[in-house]
GROMACS .gro file of C-alpha atoms in nm:
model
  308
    1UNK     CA    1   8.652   3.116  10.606
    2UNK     CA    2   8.565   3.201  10.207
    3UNK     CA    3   8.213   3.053  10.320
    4UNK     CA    4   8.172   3.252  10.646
    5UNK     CA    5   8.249   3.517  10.390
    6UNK     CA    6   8.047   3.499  10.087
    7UNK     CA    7   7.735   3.455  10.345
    8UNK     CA    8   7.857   3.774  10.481
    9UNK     CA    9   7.857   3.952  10.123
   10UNK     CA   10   7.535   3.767  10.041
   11UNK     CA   11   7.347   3.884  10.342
   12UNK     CA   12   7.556   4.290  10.273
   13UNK     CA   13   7.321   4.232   9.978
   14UNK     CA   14   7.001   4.205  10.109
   15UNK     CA   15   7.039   4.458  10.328
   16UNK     CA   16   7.139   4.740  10.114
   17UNK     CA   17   6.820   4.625   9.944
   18UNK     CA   18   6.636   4.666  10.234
   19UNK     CA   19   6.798   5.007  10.337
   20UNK     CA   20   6.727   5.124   9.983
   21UNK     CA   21   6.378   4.987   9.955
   22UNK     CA   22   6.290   5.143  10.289
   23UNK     CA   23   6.436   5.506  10.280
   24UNK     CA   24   6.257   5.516   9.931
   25UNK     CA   25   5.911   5.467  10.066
   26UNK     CA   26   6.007   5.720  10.365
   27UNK     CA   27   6.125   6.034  10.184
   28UNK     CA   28   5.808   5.963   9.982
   29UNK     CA   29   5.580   5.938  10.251
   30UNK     CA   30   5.701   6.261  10.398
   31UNK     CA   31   5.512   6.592  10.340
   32UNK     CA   32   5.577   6.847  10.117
   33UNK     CA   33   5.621   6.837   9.695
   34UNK     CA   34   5.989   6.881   9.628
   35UNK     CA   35   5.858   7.066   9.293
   36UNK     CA   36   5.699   7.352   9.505
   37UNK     CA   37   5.993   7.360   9.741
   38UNK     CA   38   6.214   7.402   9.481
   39UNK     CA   39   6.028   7.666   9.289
   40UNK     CA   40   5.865   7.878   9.582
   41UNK     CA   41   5.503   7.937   9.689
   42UNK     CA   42   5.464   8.138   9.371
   43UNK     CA   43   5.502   7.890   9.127
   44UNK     CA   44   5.164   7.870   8.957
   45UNK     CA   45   5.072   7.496   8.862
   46UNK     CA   46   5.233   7.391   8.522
   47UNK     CA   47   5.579   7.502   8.654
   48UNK     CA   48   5.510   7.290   8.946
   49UNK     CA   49   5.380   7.043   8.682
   50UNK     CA   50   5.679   7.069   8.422
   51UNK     CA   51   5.973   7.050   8.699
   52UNK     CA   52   5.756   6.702   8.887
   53UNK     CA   53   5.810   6.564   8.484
   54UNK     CA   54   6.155   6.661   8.488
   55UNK     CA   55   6.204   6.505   8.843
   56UNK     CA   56   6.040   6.187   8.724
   57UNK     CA   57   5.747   6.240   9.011
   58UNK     CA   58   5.504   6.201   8.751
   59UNK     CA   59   5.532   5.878   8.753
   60UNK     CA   60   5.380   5.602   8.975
   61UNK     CA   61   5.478   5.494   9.285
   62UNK     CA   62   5.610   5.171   9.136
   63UNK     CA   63   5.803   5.298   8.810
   64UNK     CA   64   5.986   5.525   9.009
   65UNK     CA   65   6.084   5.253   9.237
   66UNK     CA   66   6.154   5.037   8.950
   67UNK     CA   67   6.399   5.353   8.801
   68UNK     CA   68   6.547   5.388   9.126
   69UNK     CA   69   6.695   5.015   9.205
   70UNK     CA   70   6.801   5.006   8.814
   71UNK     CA   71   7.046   5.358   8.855
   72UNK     CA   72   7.163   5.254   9.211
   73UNK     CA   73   7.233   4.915   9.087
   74UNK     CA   74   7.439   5.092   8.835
   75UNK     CA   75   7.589   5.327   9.109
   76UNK     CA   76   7.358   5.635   9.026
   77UNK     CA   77   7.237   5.780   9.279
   78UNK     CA   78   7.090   6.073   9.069
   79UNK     CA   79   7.082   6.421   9.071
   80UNK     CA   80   7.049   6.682   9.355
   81UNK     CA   81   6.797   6.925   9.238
   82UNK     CA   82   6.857   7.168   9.528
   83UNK     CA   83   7.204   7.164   9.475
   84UNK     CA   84   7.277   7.078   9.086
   85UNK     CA   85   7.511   6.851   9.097
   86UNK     CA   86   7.505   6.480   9.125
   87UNK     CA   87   7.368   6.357   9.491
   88UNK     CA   88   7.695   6.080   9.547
   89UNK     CA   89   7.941   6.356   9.479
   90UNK     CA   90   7.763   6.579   9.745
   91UNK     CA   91   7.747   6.317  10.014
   92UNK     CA   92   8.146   6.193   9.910
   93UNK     CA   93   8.276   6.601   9.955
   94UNK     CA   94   8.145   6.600  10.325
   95UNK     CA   95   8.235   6.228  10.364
   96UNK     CA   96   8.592   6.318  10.488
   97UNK     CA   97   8.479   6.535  10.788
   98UNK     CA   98   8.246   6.262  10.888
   99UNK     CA   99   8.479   6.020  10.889
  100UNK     CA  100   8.778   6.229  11.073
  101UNK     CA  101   8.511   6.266  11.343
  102UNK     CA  102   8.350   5.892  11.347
  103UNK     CA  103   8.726   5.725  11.372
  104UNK     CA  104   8.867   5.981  11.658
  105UNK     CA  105   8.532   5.958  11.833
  106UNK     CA  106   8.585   5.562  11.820
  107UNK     CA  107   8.949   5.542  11.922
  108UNK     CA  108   8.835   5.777  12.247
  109UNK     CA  109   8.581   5.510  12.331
  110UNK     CA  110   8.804   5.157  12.276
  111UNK     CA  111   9.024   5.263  12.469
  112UNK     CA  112   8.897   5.492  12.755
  113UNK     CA  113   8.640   5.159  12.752
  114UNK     CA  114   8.841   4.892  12.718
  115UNK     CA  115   9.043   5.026  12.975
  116UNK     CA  116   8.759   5.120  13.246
  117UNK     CA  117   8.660   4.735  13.162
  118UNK     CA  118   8.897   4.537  13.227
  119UNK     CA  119   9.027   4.758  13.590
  120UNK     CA  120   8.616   4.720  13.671
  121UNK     CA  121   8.631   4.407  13.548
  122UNK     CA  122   8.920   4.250  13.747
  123UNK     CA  123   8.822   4.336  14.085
  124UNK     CA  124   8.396   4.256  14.062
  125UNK     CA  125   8.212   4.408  14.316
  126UNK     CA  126   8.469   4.647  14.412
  127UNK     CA  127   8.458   5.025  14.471
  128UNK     CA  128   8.620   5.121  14.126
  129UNK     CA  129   8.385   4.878  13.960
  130UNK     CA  130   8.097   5.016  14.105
  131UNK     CA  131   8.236   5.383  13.958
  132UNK     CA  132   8.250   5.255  13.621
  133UNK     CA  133   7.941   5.071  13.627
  134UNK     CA  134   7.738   5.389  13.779
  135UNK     CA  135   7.927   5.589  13.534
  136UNK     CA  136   7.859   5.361  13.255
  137UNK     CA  137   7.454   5.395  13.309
  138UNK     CA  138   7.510   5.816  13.324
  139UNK     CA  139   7.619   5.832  13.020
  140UNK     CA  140   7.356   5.608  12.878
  141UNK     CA  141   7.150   5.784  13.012
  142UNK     CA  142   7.182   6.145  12.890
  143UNK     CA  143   7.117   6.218  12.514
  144UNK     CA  144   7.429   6.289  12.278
  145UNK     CA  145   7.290   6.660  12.195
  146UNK     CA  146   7.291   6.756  12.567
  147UNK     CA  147   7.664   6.613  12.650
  148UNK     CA  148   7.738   6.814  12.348
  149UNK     CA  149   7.545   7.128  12.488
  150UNK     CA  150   7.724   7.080  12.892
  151UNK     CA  151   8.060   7.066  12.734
  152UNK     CA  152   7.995   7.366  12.556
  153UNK     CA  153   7.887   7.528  12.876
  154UNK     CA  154   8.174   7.423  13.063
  155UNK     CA  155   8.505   7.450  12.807
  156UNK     CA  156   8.361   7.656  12.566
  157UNK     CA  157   8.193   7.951  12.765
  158UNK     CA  158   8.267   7.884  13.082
  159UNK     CA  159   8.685   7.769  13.057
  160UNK     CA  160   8.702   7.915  12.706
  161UNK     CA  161   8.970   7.634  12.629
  162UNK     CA  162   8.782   7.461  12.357
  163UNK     CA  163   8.638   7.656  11.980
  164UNK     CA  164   8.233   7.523  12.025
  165UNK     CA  165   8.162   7.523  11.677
  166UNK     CA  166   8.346   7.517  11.314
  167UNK     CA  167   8.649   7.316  11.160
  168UNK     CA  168   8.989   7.405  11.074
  169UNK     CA  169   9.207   7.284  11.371
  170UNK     CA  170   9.267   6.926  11.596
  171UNK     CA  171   9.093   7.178  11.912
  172UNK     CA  172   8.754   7.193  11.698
  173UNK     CA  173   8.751   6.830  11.666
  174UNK     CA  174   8.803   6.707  12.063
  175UNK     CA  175   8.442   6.823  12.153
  176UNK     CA  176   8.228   6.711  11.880
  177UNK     CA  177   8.436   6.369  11.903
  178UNK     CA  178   8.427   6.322  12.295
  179UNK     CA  179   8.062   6.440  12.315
  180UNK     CA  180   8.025   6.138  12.019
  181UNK     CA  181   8.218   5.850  12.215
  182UNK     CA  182   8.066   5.925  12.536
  183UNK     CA  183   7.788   5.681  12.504
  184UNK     CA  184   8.033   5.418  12.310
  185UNK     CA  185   8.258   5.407  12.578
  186UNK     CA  186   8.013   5.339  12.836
  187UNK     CA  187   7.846   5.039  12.607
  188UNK     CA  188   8.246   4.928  12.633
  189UNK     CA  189   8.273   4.941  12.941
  190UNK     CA  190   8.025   4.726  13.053
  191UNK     CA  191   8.040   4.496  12.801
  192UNK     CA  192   8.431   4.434  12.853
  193UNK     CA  193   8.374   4.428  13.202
  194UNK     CA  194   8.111   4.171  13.206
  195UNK     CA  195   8.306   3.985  12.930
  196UNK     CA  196   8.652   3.983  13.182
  197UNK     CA  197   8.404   3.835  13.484
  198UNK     CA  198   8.318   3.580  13.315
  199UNK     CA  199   8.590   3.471  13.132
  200UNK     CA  200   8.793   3.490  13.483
  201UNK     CA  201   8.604   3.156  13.596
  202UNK     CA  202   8.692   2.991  13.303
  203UNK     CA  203   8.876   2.600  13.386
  204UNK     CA  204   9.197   2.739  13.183
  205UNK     CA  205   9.208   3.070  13.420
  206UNK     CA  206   9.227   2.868  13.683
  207UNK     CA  207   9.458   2.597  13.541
  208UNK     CA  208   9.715   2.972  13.506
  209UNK     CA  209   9.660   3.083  13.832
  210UNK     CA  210   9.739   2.746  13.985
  211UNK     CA  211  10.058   2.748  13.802
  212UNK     CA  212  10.161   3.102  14.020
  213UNK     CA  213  10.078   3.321  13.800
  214UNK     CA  214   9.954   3.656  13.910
  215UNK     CA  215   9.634   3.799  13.858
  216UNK     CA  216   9.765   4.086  13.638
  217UNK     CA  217   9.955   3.813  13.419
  218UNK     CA  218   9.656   3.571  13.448
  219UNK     CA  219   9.422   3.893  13.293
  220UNK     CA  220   9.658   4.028  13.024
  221UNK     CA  221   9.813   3.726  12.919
  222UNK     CA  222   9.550   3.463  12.966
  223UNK     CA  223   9.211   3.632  12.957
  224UNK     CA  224   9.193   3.928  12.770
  225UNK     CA  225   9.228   3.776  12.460
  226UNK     CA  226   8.888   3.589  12.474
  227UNK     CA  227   8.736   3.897  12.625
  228UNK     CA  228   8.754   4.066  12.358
  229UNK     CA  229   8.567   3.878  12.083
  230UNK     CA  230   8.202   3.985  12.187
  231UNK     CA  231   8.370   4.393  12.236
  232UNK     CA  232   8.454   4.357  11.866
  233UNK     CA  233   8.136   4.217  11.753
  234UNK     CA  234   7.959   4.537  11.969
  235UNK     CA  235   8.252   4.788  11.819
  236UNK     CA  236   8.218   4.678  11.434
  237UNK     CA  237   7.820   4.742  11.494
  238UNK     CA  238   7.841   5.066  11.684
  239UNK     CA  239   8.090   5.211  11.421
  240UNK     CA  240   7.846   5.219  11.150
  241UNK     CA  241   7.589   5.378  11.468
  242UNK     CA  242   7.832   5.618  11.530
  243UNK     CA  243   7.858   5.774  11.177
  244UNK     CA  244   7.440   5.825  11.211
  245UNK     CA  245   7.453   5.969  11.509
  246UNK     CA  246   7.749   6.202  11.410
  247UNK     CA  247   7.482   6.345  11.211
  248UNK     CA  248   7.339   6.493  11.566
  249UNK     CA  249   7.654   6.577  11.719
  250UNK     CA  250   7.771   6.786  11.375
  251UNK     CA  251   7.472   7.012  11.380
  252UNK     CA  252   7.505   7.062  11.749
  253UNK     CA  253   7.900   7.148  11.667
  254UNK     CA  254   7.853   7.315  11.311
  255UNK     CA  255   8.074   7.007  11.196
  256UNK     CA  256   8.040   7.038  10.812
  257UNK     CA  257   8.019   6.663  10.771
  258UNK     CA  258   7.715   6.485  10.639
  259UNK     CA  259   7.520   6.594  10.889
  260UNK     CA  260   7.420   6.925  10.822
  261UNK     CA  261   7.417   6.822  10.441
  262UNK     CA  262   7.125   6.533  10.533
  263UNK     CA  263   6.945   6.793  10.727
  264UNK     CA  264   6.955   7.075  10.466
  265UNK     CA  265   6.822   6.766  10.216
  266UNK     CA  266   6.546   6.626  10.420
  267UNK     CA  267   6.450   7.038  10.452
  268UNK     CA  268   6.408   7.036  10.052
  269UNK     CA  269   6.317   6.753   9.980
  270UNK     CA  270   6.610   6.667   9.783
  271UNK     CA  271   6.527   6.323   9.758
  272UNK     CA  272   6.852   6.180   9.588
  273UNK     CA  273   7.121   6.346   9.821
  274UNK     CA  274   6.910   6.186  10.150
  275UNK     CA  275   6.877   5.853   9.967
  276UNK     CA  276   7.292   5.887   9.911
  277UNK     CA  277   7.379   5.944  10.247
  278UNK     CA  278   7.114   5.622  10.372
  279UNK     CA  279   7.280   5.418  10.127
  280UNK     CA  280   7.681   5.540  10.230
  281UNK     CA  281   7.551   5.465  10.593
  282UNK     CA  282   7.447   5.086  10.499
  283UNK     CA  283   7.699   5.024  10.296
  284UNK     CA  284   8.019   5.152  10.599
  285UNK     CA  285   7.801   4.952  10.866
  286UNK     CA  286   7.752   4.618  10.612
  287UNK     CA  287   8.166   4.681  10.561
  288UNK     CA  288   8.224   4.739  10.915
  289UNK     CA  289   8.048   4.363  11.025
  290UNK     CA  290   8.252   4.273  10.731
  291UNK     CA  291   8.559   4.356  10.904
  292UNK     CA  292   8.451   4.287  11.241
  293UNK     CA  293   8.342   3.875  11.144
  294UNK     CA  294   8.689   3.836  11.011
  295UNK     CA  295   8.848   3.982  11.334
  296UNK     CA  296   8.680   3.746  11.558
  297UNK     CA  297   8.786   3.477  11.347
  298UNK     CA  298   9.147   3.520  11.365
  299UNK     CA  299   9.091   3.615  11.757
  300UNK     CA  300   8.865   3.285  11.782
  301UNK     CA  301   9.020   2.950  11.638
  302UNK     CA  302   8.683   2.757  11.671
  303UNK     CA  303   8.549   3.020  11.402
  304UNK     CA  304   8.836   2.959  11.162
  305UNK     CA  305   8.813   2.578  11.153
  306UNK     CA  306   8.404   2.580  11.110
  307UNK     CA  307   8.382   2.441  11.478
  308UNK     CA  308   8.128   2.698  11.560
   0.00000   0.00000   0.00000
């Protein structure tokens, strides 16, 4: 187990590397000279000039990449020009909101999916699992901004039971979070339901039923257990998914979570507040498979005792 997990931490390692290396190069690449956004199109050229020294985009490509893996090593994320204050403290103020919505949006899904699973999955081929696997494909199907737009339509405007924008009570949260689990619980779905078919032919599934056991007994008692270890392999990754595509569903919804703060920061060019929230986003999701590795192992002995 302390071996499954330091090659866990190890790997954690490399890829907040790679997340940081990567959303360097891209808010560089982008158009547009944060210097001249900040100061307006009537900056004349040496305030443009002085404010790119201050900013440290003077410098080469490499030295500032050099400068930036030395201060986040060092947990600095640097300053946010647009906003003046530093970036991490930014991103950590609209963490919370984020969060609330990323955690109710993912309790929805396990268990409206788990449940729509395992009833598809115990009766294969059968009209309610042909519901939930049609269903299932839907909501694949549609993008997360236009579920978000419908349910507007339909509880906001036309049932006027639900706010469609803004925080402040648990109503504002059930749209933004439903229109954010909709596609989780379909990915679920089908994966508990396939995982339940299978793990019904099992020898030892058999071995129960032979003993008299019914099939509800033989499911929740016998199978479900093992059906769940690839659903939390799929759940600990979609997590960290979820909290970057909250940052869709919050501008849709007005959410004040990071996503309207990563939009407003790709809009300047405030380099350091985007490269905070990248960062935040690796680091939950490297946490998250953490977590998730070291659930399956207690759920699968094999793992435990290094028989796998």
């Amino acid at each position: 187990m302390i071996r499954m997990i330091a090659q866990r931490l190890l790997i954690g390692v490399f890829v907040m590397w790679g997340a940081a290396s990567l959303i360097f190069l891209i808010v560089r690449a982008a158009p547009g000279d944060p210097a001249t956004v900040l100061l307006g199109p009537d900056a004349d050229r040496s305030q443009i000039d002085q404010l790119r020294a201050t900013l440290g985009l003077d410098r080469s490509l490499g030295a500032q990449y050099v400068s930036y893996l030395g201060d986040v090593s060092r947990l600095d994320f640097g300053e946010s020009h647009r906003l003046g204050r530093p970036a991490m403290d930014a991103v950590l103020d609209r963490l919370p909101a984020t969060i609330d919505l990323t955690l109710t949006a993912t309790a929805i899904a396990v268990v409206v999916g788990l449940a729509l699973g395992v009833l598809a999955g115990g009766r294969p081929g059968g009209p309610l699992d042909r519901v939930v696997s049609a269903c299932a494909i839907a909501l694949q199907s549609f993008p997360t901004f236009w579920i978000g737009i419908m349910l507007v339509l339909v509880f906001s405007l036309g049932l006027r039971l639900l706010p469609s924008s803004g925080v402040g009570t648990p109503e504002h949260l059930v749209l933004p979070a439903v229109t954010l689990s909709f596609p989780f619980i379909a990915i679920i779905a089908r994966l508990t339901r396939t995982s339940v078919v299978e793990t019904m032919r099992e020898g030892y599934v058999q071995t129960a039923r032979s003993k008299g056991l019914t099939e509800r007994q033989v499911l929740l008692g016998h199978a479900l257990r093992n059906s769940l270890i690839p659903v939390v392999t799929v759940v600990g990754v979609q997590v960290g998914a979820l909290v970057g595509g909250a940052v869709i569903v919050e501008n849709v919804f007005a959410w004040p979570g990071l996503g309207s703060l990563v939009v407003d920061a790709v809009a300047n060019r405030d380099y350091a507040v985007v490269q905070g929230v990248t960062l935040l986003i690796a680091g939950i999701v490297v946490v998250l498979n953490l977590m998730a590795d070291l659930l399956i192992a207690q759920l699968d002995p094999r793992i435990r005792t290094g028989a796998v």
